[in-house]
PDB file of C-alpha atoms in Angstrom:
ATOM      1  CA  MET Y   1      60.911 114.100 -79.988  1.00 62.00           C
ATOM      2  CA  THR Y   2      60.840 114.588 -76.112  1.00 81.00           C
ATOM      3  CA  THR Y   3      58.081 112.030 -74.341  1.00 72.00           C
ATOM      4  CA  THR Y   4      56.001 113.093 -71.046  1.00 77.00           C
ATOM      5  CA  HIS Y   5      53.963 111.137 -68.394  1.00 71.00           C
ATOM      6  CA  PHE Y   6      50.186 110.898 -69.540  1.00 63.00           C
ATOM      7  CA  GLY Y   7      48.598 108.832 -67.036  1.00 67.00           C
ATOM      8  CA  PHE Y   8      51.186 105.353 -68.224  1.00 72.00           C
ATOM      9  CA  LYS Y   9      50.967 106.474 -71.216  1.00 69.00           C
ATOM     10  CA  SER Y  10      54.014 108.293 -72.964  1.00 65.00           C
ATOM     11  CA  VAL Y  11      53.433 110.831 -75.354  1.00 61.00           C
ATOM     12  CA  ASP Y  12      54.915 113.990 -76.900  1.00 77.00           C
ATOM     13  CA  GLU Y  13      55.536 117.036 -74.089  1.00 70.00           C
ATOM     14  CA  ALA Y  14      54.459 119.041 -76.619  1.00 64.00           C
ATOM     15  CA  GLU Y  15      50.837 117.186 -77.138  1.00 72.00           C
ATOM     16  CA  LYS Y  16      50.398 116.266 -72.913  1.00 70.00           C
ATOM     17  CA  ALA Y  17      48.350 119.592 -72.615  1.00 71.00           C
ATOM     18  CA  ARG Y  18      46.306 119.042 -75.460  1.00 76.00           C
ATOM     19  CA  HIS Y  19      45.364 115.610 -74.024  1.00 61.00           C
ATOM     20  CA  VAL Y  20      44.627 117.008 -69.997  1.00 70.00           C
ATOM     21  CA  ARG Y  21      42.424 119.949 -71.651  1.00 70.00           C
ATOM     22  CA  GLY Y  22      40.661 116.533 -73.255  1.00 73.00           C
ATOM     23  CA  VAL Y  23      40.307 114.918 -70.103  1.00 67.00           C
ATOM     24  CA  PHE Y  24      38.790 118.600 -68.895  1.00 73.00           C
ATOM     25  CA  ASP Y  25      36.858 119.419 -71.453  1.00 73.00           C
ATOM     26  CA  SER Y  26      34.965 115.661 -70.906  1.00 72.00           C
ATOM     27  CA  VAL Y  27      34.611 116.051 -67.166  1.00 70.00           C
ATOM     28  CA  ALA Y  28      33.240 119.773 -66.575  1.00 74.00           C
ATOM     29  CA  PRO Y  29      30.200 119.487 -66.725  1.00 80.00           C
ATOM     30  CA  LYS Y  30      30.239 116.833 -64.444  1.00 78.00           C
ATOM     31  CA  TYR Y  31      33.260 117.561 -62.169  1.00 80.00           C
ATOM     32  CA  ASP Y  32      31.744 118.967 -58.512  1.00 83.00           C
ATOM     33  CA  VAL Y  33      29.477 116.245 -58.671  1.00 85.00           C
ATOM     34  CA  MET Y  34      31.936 113.501 -59.400  1.00 81.00           C
ATOM     35  CA  ASN Y  35      34.220 114.993 -56.973  1.00 88.00           C
ATOM     36  CA  ASP Y  36      31.413 114.451 -53.775  1.00 90.00           C
ATOM     37  CA  LEU Y  37      30.933 111.219 -55.461  1.00 89.00           C
ATOM     38  CA  MET Y  38      34.475 109.971 -56.143  1.00 90.00           C
ATOM     39  CA  SER Y  39      35.918 111.588 -52.467  1.00 93.00           C
ATOM     40  CA  MET Y  40      32.426 110.762 -50.508  1.00 92.00           C
ATOM     41  CA  GLY Y  41      32.567 114.443 -49.949  1.00 95.00           C
ATOM     42  CA  LEU Y  42      35.904 114.351 -48.195  1.00 96.00           C
ATOM     43  CA  HIS Y  43      37.006 116.802 -51.063  1.00 96.00           C
ATOM     44  CA  ARG Y  44      35.262 120.010 -49.130  1.00 95.00           C
ATOM     45  CA  ALA Y  45      37.038 118.946 -45.471  1.00 97.00           C
ATOM     46  CA  TRP Y  46      40.624 118.856 -47.357  1.00 97.00           C
ATOM     47  CA  LYS Y  47      40.084 122.546 -49.192  1.00 97.00           C
ATOM     48  CA  ALA Y  48      38.210 123.698 -45.839  1.00 97.00           C
ATOM     49  CA  TYR Y  49      41.623 122.785 -44.389  1.00 98.00           C
ATOM     50  CA  THR Y  50      43.906 124.581 -47.006  1.00 98.00           C
ATOM     51  CA  VAL Y  51      41.903 127.344 -46.646  1.00 98.00           C
ATOM     52  CA  LEU Y  52      42.576 127.045 -42.990  1.00 98.00           C
ATOM     53  CA  VAL Y  53      46.380 127.057 -43.248  1.00 98.00           C
ATOM     54  CA  ALA Y  54      46.130 129.877 -46.069  1.00 98.00           C
ATOM     55  CA  ASN Y  55      45.271 131.982 -43.197  1.00 98.00           C
ATOM     56  CA  LEU Y  56      44.434 135.039 -45.678  1.00 98.00           C
ATOM     57  CA  GLN Y  57      43.756 138.465 -44.038  1.00 98.00           C
ATOM     58  CA  GLU Y  58      41.889 141.634 -44.753  1.00 98.00           C
ATOM     59  CA  GLY Y  59      43.232 143.359 -48.355  1.00 98.00           C
ATOM     60  CA  ASP Y  60      45.688 140.308 -49.585  1.00 98.00           C
ATOM     61  CA  LYS Y  61      45.955 139.313 -52.923  1.00 98.00           C
ATOM     62  CA  ALA Y  62      45.668 135.979 -53.677  1.00 98.00           C
ATOM     63  CA  LEU Y  63      46.021 133.512 -56.863  1.00 98.00           C
ATOM     64  CA  ASP Y  64      44.509 130.050 -57.605  1.00 98.00           C
ATOM     65  CA  ILE Y  65      46.184 128.099 -59.846  1.00 98.00           C
ATOM     66  CA  ALA Y  66      44.304 125.491 -61.643  1.00 96.00           C
ATOM     67  CA  GLY Y  67      41.164 127.109 -59.909  1.00 96.00           C
ATOM     68  CA  GLY Y  68      38.328 125.314 -62.094  1.00 91.00           C
ATOM     69  CA  THR Y  69      35.378 125.355 -60.736  1.00 90.00           C
ATOM     70  CA  GLY Y  70      35.659 127.922 -58.394  1.00 95.00           C
ATOM     71  CA  ASP Y  71      35.768 126.437 -54.420  1.00 95.00           C
ATOM     72  CA  LEU Y  72      38.954 127.769 -52.943  1.00 97.00           C
ATOM     73  CA  ALA Y  73      38.878 131.334 -55.055  1.00 97.00           C
ATOM     74  CA  LEU Y  74      35.318 131.770 -53.653  1.00 97.00           C
ATOM     75  CA  ALA Y  75      36.459 130.351 -50.055  1.00 98.00           C
ATOM     76  CA  PHE Y  76      39.292 133.080 -50.320  1.00 98.00           C
ATOM     77  CA  SER Y  77      37.261 135.872 -51.530  1.00 98.00           C
ATOM     78  CA  LYS Y  78      35.724 136.206 -48.306  1.00 97.00           C
ATOM     79  CA  LYS Y  79      38.835 136.385 -46.182  1.00 98.00           C
ATOM     80  CA  VAL Y  80      40.277 139.385 -48.476  1.00 98.00           C
ATOM     81  CA  GLY Y  81      37.355 140.763 -48.393  1.00 96.00           C
ATOM     82  CA  ALA Y  82      36.619 144.059 -50.798  1.00 95.00           C
ATOM     83  CA  THR Y  83      40.002 145.317 -50.283  1.00 97.00           C
ATOM     84  CA  GLY Y  84      41.534 142.844 -51.343  1.00 98.00           C
ATOM     85  CA  GLN Y  85      41.695 140.493 -54.763  1.00 98.00           C
ATOM     86  CA  VAL Y  86      41.814 137.062 -56.063  1.00 98.00           C
ATOM     87  CA  VAL Y  87      42.546 135.638 -59.303  1.00 98.00           C
ATOM     88  CA  HIS Y  88      40.852 132.976 -60.220  1.00 98.00           C
ATOM     89  CA  THR Y  89      42.622 131.356 -63.270  1.00 97.00           C
ATOM     90  CA  ASP Y  90      43.017 127.626 -65.017  1.00 95.00           C
ATOM     91  CA  ILE Y  91      44.060 126.599 -68.557  1.00 93.00           C
ATOM     92  CA  ASN Y  92      41.260 125.045 -69.259  1.00 92.00           C
ATOM     93  CA  ALA Y  93      38.552 127.079 -70.670  1.00 92.00           C
ATOM     94  CA  ALA Y  94      35.385 124.522 -70.100  1.00 90.00           C
ATOM     95  CA  MET Y  95      36.554 124.357 -66.336  1.00 90.00           C
ATOM     96  CA  LEU Y  96      36.870 128.111 -66.309  1.00 93.00           C
ATOM     97  CA  SER Y  97      33.696 129.119 -67.603  1.00 93.00           C
ATOM     98  CA  THR Y  98      32.042 126.127 -65.055  1.00 91.00           C
ATOM     99  CA  GLY Y  99      33.400 128.083 -62.003  1.00 93.00           C
ATOM    100  CA  ARG Y 100      32.933 131.552 -63.324  1.00 94.00           C
ATOM    101  CA  ASN Y 101      29.300 130.936 -63.753  1.00 94.00           C
ATOM    102  CA  ARG Y 102      28.906 129.316 -60.459  1.00 93.00           C
ATOM    103  CA  LEU Y 103      30.946 131.985 -58.898  1.00 95.00           C
ATOM    104  CA  ILE Y 104      28.391 134.731 -60.923  1.00 95.00           C
ATOM    105  CA  ASP Y 105      25.390 132.380 -59.055  1.00 95.00           C
ATOM    106  CA  GLU Y 106      27.178 132.963 -56.046  1.00 94.00           C
ATOM    107  CA  GLY Y 107      27.136 136.996 -55.986  1.00 95.00           C
ATOM    108  CA  VAL Y 108      31.117 137.376 -56.468  1.00 96.00           C
ATOM    109  CA  THR Y 109      33.304 138.687 -59.643  1.00 95.00           C
ATOM    110  CA  LEU Y 110      36.163 137.717 -59.966  1.00 97.00           C
ATOM    111  CA  PRO Y 111      39.266 138.771 -62.349  1.00 96.00           C
ATOM    112  CA  THR Y 112      39.030 135.182 -64.017  1.00 96.00           C
ATOM    113  CA  LEU Y 113      41.286 133.985 -66.853  1.00 96.00           C
ATOM    114  CA  VAL Y 114      43.185 130.959 -69.136  1.00 95.00           C
ATOM    115  CA  CYS Y 115      46.478 131.181 -68.610  1.00 94.00           C
ATOM    116  CA  ASP Y 116      49.290 128.380 -68.146  1.00 95.00           C
ATOM    117  CA  ALA Y 117      51.143 128.388 -65.071  1.00 97.00           C
ATOM    118  CA  GLU Y 118      53.948 127.328 -67.193  1.00 96.00           C
ATOM    119  CA  LYS Y 119      54.315 130.935 -67.589  1.00 97.00           C
ATOM    120  CA  LEU Y 120      52.245 133.191 -65.529  1.00 98.00           C
ATOM    121  CA  PRO Y 121      51.396 136.262 -67.307  1.00 98.00           C
ATOM    122  CA  PHE Y 122      51.700 138.342 -63.188  1.00 98.00           C
ATOM    123  CA  SER Y 123      54.765 141.145 -62.027  1.00 98.00           C
ATOM    124  CA  ASP Y 124      56.744 139.730 -59.712  1.00 98.00           C
ATOM    125  CA  ASN Y 125      56.500 140.026 -55.787  1.00 98.00           C
ATOM    126  CA  TYR Y 126      52.998 140.490 -56.007  1.00 98.00           C
ATOM    127  CA  PHE Y 127      50.830 137.950 -54.534  1.00 98.00           C
ATOM    128  CA  ASN Y 128      50.181 137.090 -50.520  1.00 98.00           C
ATOM    129  CA  LEU Y 129      49.194 133.227 -51.474  1.00 99.00           C
ATOM    130  CA  VAL Y 130      48.922 131.291 -55.016  1.00 98.00           C
ATOM    131  CA  SER Y 131      47.269 127.671 -54.546  1.00 98.00           C
ATOM    132  CA  VAL Y 132      47.117 125.246 -56.602  1.00 98.00           C
ATOM    133  CA  ALA Y 133      44.625 122.106 -56.048  1.00 97.00           C
ATOM    134  CA  PHE Y 134      44.316 118.865 -58.073  1.00 95.00           C
ATOM    135  CA  GLY Y 135      46.315 120.944 -60.760  1.00 95.00           C
ATOM    136  CA  LEU Y 136      49.891 120.109 -60.427  1.00 97.00           C
ATOM    137  CA  ARG Y 137      50.225 116.578 -60.936  1.00 95.00           C
ATOM    138  CA  ASN Y 138      48.712 117.500 -65.050  1.00 92.00           C
ATOM    139  CA  MET Y 139      51.210 119.888 -65.496  1.00 94.00           C
ATOM    140  CA  THR Y 140      53.967 119.121 -68.438  1.00 92.00           C
ATOM    141  CA  HIS Y 141      56.664 120.539 -66.523  1.00 95.00           C
ATOM    142  CA  LYS Y 142      56.279 120.554 -62.918  1.00 97.00           C
ATOM    143  CA  ASP Y 143      59.684 122.941 -61.854  1.00 97.00           C
ATOM    144  CA  VAL Y 144      58.785 125.633 -64.025  1.00 97.00           C
ATOM    145  CA  ALA Y 145      55.518 126.379 -62.946  1.00 98.00           C
ATOM    146  CA  LEU Y 146      57.168 126.173 -59.385  1.00 98.00           C
ATOM    147  CA  ALA Y 147      59.804 128.555 -60.294  1.00 98.00           C
ATOM    148  CA  GLU Y 148      57.090 130.827 -61.820  1.00 98.00           C
ATOM    149  CA  MET Y 149      54.907 130.865 -58.563  1.00 98.00           C
ATOM    150  CA  ASN Y 150      57.526 131.433 -57.007  1.00 98.00           C
ATOM    151  CA  ARG Y 151      58.226 134.358 -58.613  1.00 98.00           C
ATOM    152  CA  VAL Y 152      54.640 135.882 -58.394  1.00 98.00           C
ATOM    153  CA  LEU Y 153      55.196 135.779 -54.900  1.00 98.00           C
ATOM    154  CA  LYS Y 154      55.606 138.364 -52.498  1.00 98.00           C
ATOM    155  CA  PRO Y 155      59.156 137.599 -50.491  1.00 98.00           C
ATOM    156  CA  GLY Y 156      57.506 135.541 -47.354  1.00 98.00           C
ATOM    157  CA  GLY Y 157      54.321 134.853 -49.337  1.00 98.00           C
ATOM    158  CA  LYS Y 158      52.920 131.620 -49.123  1.00 98.00           C
ATOM    159  CA  LEU Y 159      51.957 128.627 -51.636  1.00 98.00           C
ATOM    160  CA  LEU Y 160      49.659 125.907 -50.834  1.00 98.00           C
ATOM    161  CA  VAL Y 161      50.299 122.352 -52.813  1.00 98.00           C
ATOM    162  CA  LEU Y 162      46.546 120.396 -52.382  1.00 98.00           C
ATOM    163  CA  GLU Y 163      47.122 117.060 -54.128  1.00 98.00           C
ATOM    164  CA  PHE Y 164      47.116 113.342 -54.671  1.00 96.00           C
ATOM    165  CA  SER Y 165      49.897 111.981 -52.769  1.00 97.00           C
ATOM    166  CA  LYS Y 166      51.093 108.543 -51.534  1.00 97.00           C
ATOM    167  CA  VAL Y 167      48.698 106.506 -49.694  1.00 97.00           C
ATOM    168  CA  ALA Y 168      50.332 105.579 -46.264  1.00 97.00           C
ATOM    169  CA  ALA Y 169      51.044 101.324 -46.974  1.00 96.00           C
ATOM    170  CA  PRO Y 170      48.300  99.857 -44.988  1.00 97.00           C
ATOM    171  CA  LEU Y 171      45.770 101.455 -47.353  1.00 96.00           C
ATOM    172  CA  GLU Y 172      47.510 100.918 -50.625  1.00 96.00           C
ATOM    173  CA  LYS Y 173      45.566  97.443 -51.427  1.00 97.00           C
ATOM    174  CA  ILE Y 174      42.063  99.092 -50.876  1.00 97.00           C
ATOM    175  CA  TYR Y 175      43.225 102.362 -52.572  1.00 96.00           C
ATOM    176  CA  ASP Y 176      44.376 100.671 -55.844  1.00 96.00           C
ATOM    177  CA  TRP Y 177      41.395  98.486 -56.309  1.00 97.00           C
ATOM    178  CA  TYR Y 178      39.280 101.838 -55.476  1.00 95.00           C
ATOM    179  CA  SER Y 179      41.192 103.468 -58.016  1.00 94.00           C
ATOM    180  CA  PHE Y 180      41.681 101.023 -61.068  1.00 95.00           C
ATOM    181  CA  LYS Y 181      38.421  99.026 -61.124  1.00 95.00           C
ATOM    182  CA  VAL Y 182      35.690 101.823 -58.959  1.00 94.00           C
ATOM    183  CA  LEU Y 183      36.911 105.078 -60.292  1.00 92.00           C
ATOM    184  CA  PRO Y 184      36.278 104.235 -63.650  1.00 92.00           C
ATOM    185  CA  LYS Y 185      33.093 102.577 -63.530  1.00 94.00           C
ATOM    186  CA  LEU Y 186      31.618 105.179 -62.031  1.00 91.00           C
ATOM    187  CA  GLY Y 187      33.078 107.760 -64.505  1.00 88.00           C
ATOM    188  CA  LYS Y 188      31.381 106.219 -66.821  1.00 92.00           C
ATOM    189  CA  LEU Y 189      27.682 106.082 -65.220  1.00 90.00           C
ATOM    190  CA  VAL Y 190      27.762 109.351 -63.600  1.00 87.00           C
ATOM    191  CA  ALA Y 191      30.107 111.784 -66.129  1.00 84.00           C
ATOM    192  CA  GLY Y 192      29.911 108.836 -69.349  1.00 89.00           C
ATOM    193  CA  ASP Y 193      33.325 109.118 -69.669  1.00 87.00           C
ATOM    194  CA  ASP Y 194      35.654 105.469 -67.911  1.00 90.00           C
ATOM    195  CA  SER Y 195      38.964 106.871 -69.624  1.00 91.00           C
ATOM    196  CA  SER Y 196      39.114 110.181 -67.867  1.00 86.00           C
ATOM    197  CA  TYR Y 197      38.623 108.630 -64.653  1.00 89.00           C
ATOM    198  CA  GLN Y 198      41.290 105.941 -65.370  1.00 93.00           C
ATOM    199  CA  TYR Y 199      44.243 108.677 -66.381  1.00 90.00           C
ATOM    200  CA  LEU Y 200      42.698 110.479 -63.198  1.00 87.00           C
ATOM    201  CA  ALA Y 201      44.430 107.361 -61.198  1.00 90.00           C
ATOM    202  CA  GLU Y 202      46.635 106.491 -63.655  1.00 93.00           C
ATOM    203  CA  SER Y 203      48.412 110.327 -63.027  1.00 93.00           C
ATOM    204  CA  ILE Y 204      48.087 110.142 -59.106  1.00 93.00           C
ATOM    205  CA  ARG Y 205      50.517 107.170 -59.613  1.00 94.00           C
ATOM    206  CA  MET Y 206      52.364 109.052 -61.594  1.00 92.00           C
ATOM    207  CA  HIS Y 207      52.788 112.394 -59.538  1.00 95.00           C
ATOM    208  CA  PRO Y 208      55.921 112.945 -56.972  1.00 96.00           C
ATOM    209  CA  GLY Y 209      55.342 111.535 -53.534  1.00 97.00           C
ATOM    210  CA  GLN Y 210      55.484 113.760 -50.221  1.00 98.00           C
ATOM    211  CA  ALA Y 211      59.501 114.370 -49.753  1.00 98.00           C
ATOM    212  CA  GLU Y 212      59.896 114.207 -53.045  1.00 98.00           C
ATOM    213  CA  LEU Y 213      57.269 117.273 -53.768  1.00 98.00           C
ATOM    214  CA  LYS Y 214      59.048 118.686 -50.902  1.00 98.00           C
ATOM    215  CA  ALA Y 215      62.521 118.578 -52.851  1.00 98.00           C
ATOM    216  CA  MET Y 216      61.016 120.228 -55.577  1.00 98.00           C
ATOM    217  CA  MET Y 217      59.558 122.952 -53.931  1.00 98.00           C
ATOM    218  CA  HIS Y 218      63.039 124.087 -52.127  1.00 98.00           C
ATOM    219  CA  LYS Y 219      64.680 123.332 -55.950  1.00 97.00           C
ATOM    220  CA  GLY Y 220      61.885 126.160 -56.759  1.00 97.00           C
ATOM    221  CA  GLY Y 221      63.184 128.710 -54.482  1.00 96.00           C
ATOM    222  CA  PHE Y 222      61.044 128.040 -51.454  1.00 98.00           C
ATOM    223  CA  GLY Y 223      63.264 128.410 -47.618  1.00 96.00           C
ATOM    224  CA  HIS Y 224      60.907 126.839 -45.793  1.00 97.00           C
ATOM    225  CA  VAL Y 225      58.438 123.430 -46.761  1.00 98.00           C
ATOM    226  CA  ASP Y 226      56.164 120.990 -45.182  1.00 98.00           C
ATOM    227  CA  TYR Y 227      53.452 118.844 -45.895  1.00 98.00           C
ATOM    228  CA  HIS Y 228      50.468 117.827 -44.446  1.00 98.00           C
ATOM    229  CA  ASN Y 229      48.741 114.112 -45.059  1.00 98.00           C
ATOM    230  CA  LEU Y 230      45.179 113.885 -44.880  1.00 98.00           C
ATOM    231  CA  THR Y 231      43.205 111.024 -45.374  1.00 97.00           C
ATOM    232  CA  GLY Y 232      46.222 108.747 -44.534  1.00 97.00           C
ATOM    233  CA  GLY Y 233      48.031 110.452 -47.074  1.00 98.00           C
ATOM    234  CA  VAL Y 234      45.486 109.688 -50.070  1.00 97.00           C
ATOM    235  CA  VAL Y 235      46.184 114.126 -50.151  1.00 98.00           C
ATOM    236  CA  ALA Y 236      48.883 115.856 -48.999  1.00 98.00           C
ATOM    237  CA  LEU Y 237      48.755 120.041 -48.522  1.00 98.00           C
ATOM    238  CA  HIS Y 238      52.315 121.674 -49.457  1.00 98.00           C
ATOM    239  CA  VAL Y 239      53.227 124.745 -47.689  1.00 98.00           C
ATOM    240  CA  GLY Y 240      56.057 126.834 -48.932  1.00 98.00           C
ATOM    241  CA  ILE Y 241      57.122 130.451 -48.138  1.00 98.00           C
ATOM    242  CA  LYS Y 242      59.043 132.133 -50.260  1.00 98.00           C
ATOM    243  CA  CYS Y 243      62.211 133.698 -48.909  1.00 93.00           C
TER     244      CYS Y 243
END
């Protein structure tokens, strides 16, 4: 049996996706509310910055992986216009359904697909942009997923990975206290689920830091890779350009 991490636990590699699915099935109904509460609204600024860096143009094609409740997909759709295309995907049907309904409420209908980032059902060299926000750390084989993202991008296309990362040293103690003491209690109070938010805190600690993820992206086929630390490294936006 090959094992991998699920938070701080070791689980059968084949079972990780099921465990992650259970987390997001549980949190989907309160996902947006919890995002606002636990980030104190900062997730909106992080995503707005991601849209700015994406620099999508009229007619571009964009793929939003782990698109969840559709924040980025909605913003991207306004940039590419009627002649462009934004595909909204997630491995979790509950999250995707919540996102699709939200987009429809906004008057936006996008191609919506349940799919695994490690086996993307798209042609080579198709998209101008691929984005994954707060989803890469949940993937079992990150290297495989990054290679797949590279495959579906056009040469010169851009990958944006927005993810929790390694905070600056002066923030570590207070960040650990907030993550392990406050977040689970907030999850219990608002979403009726403390264990999923305990997993969130643990999964962040197990995710590659800024430099390690940059190296992984290079190995996945991206020629130029850079990252932007946001809010003292609580979050980092990695930008990779396909050769």
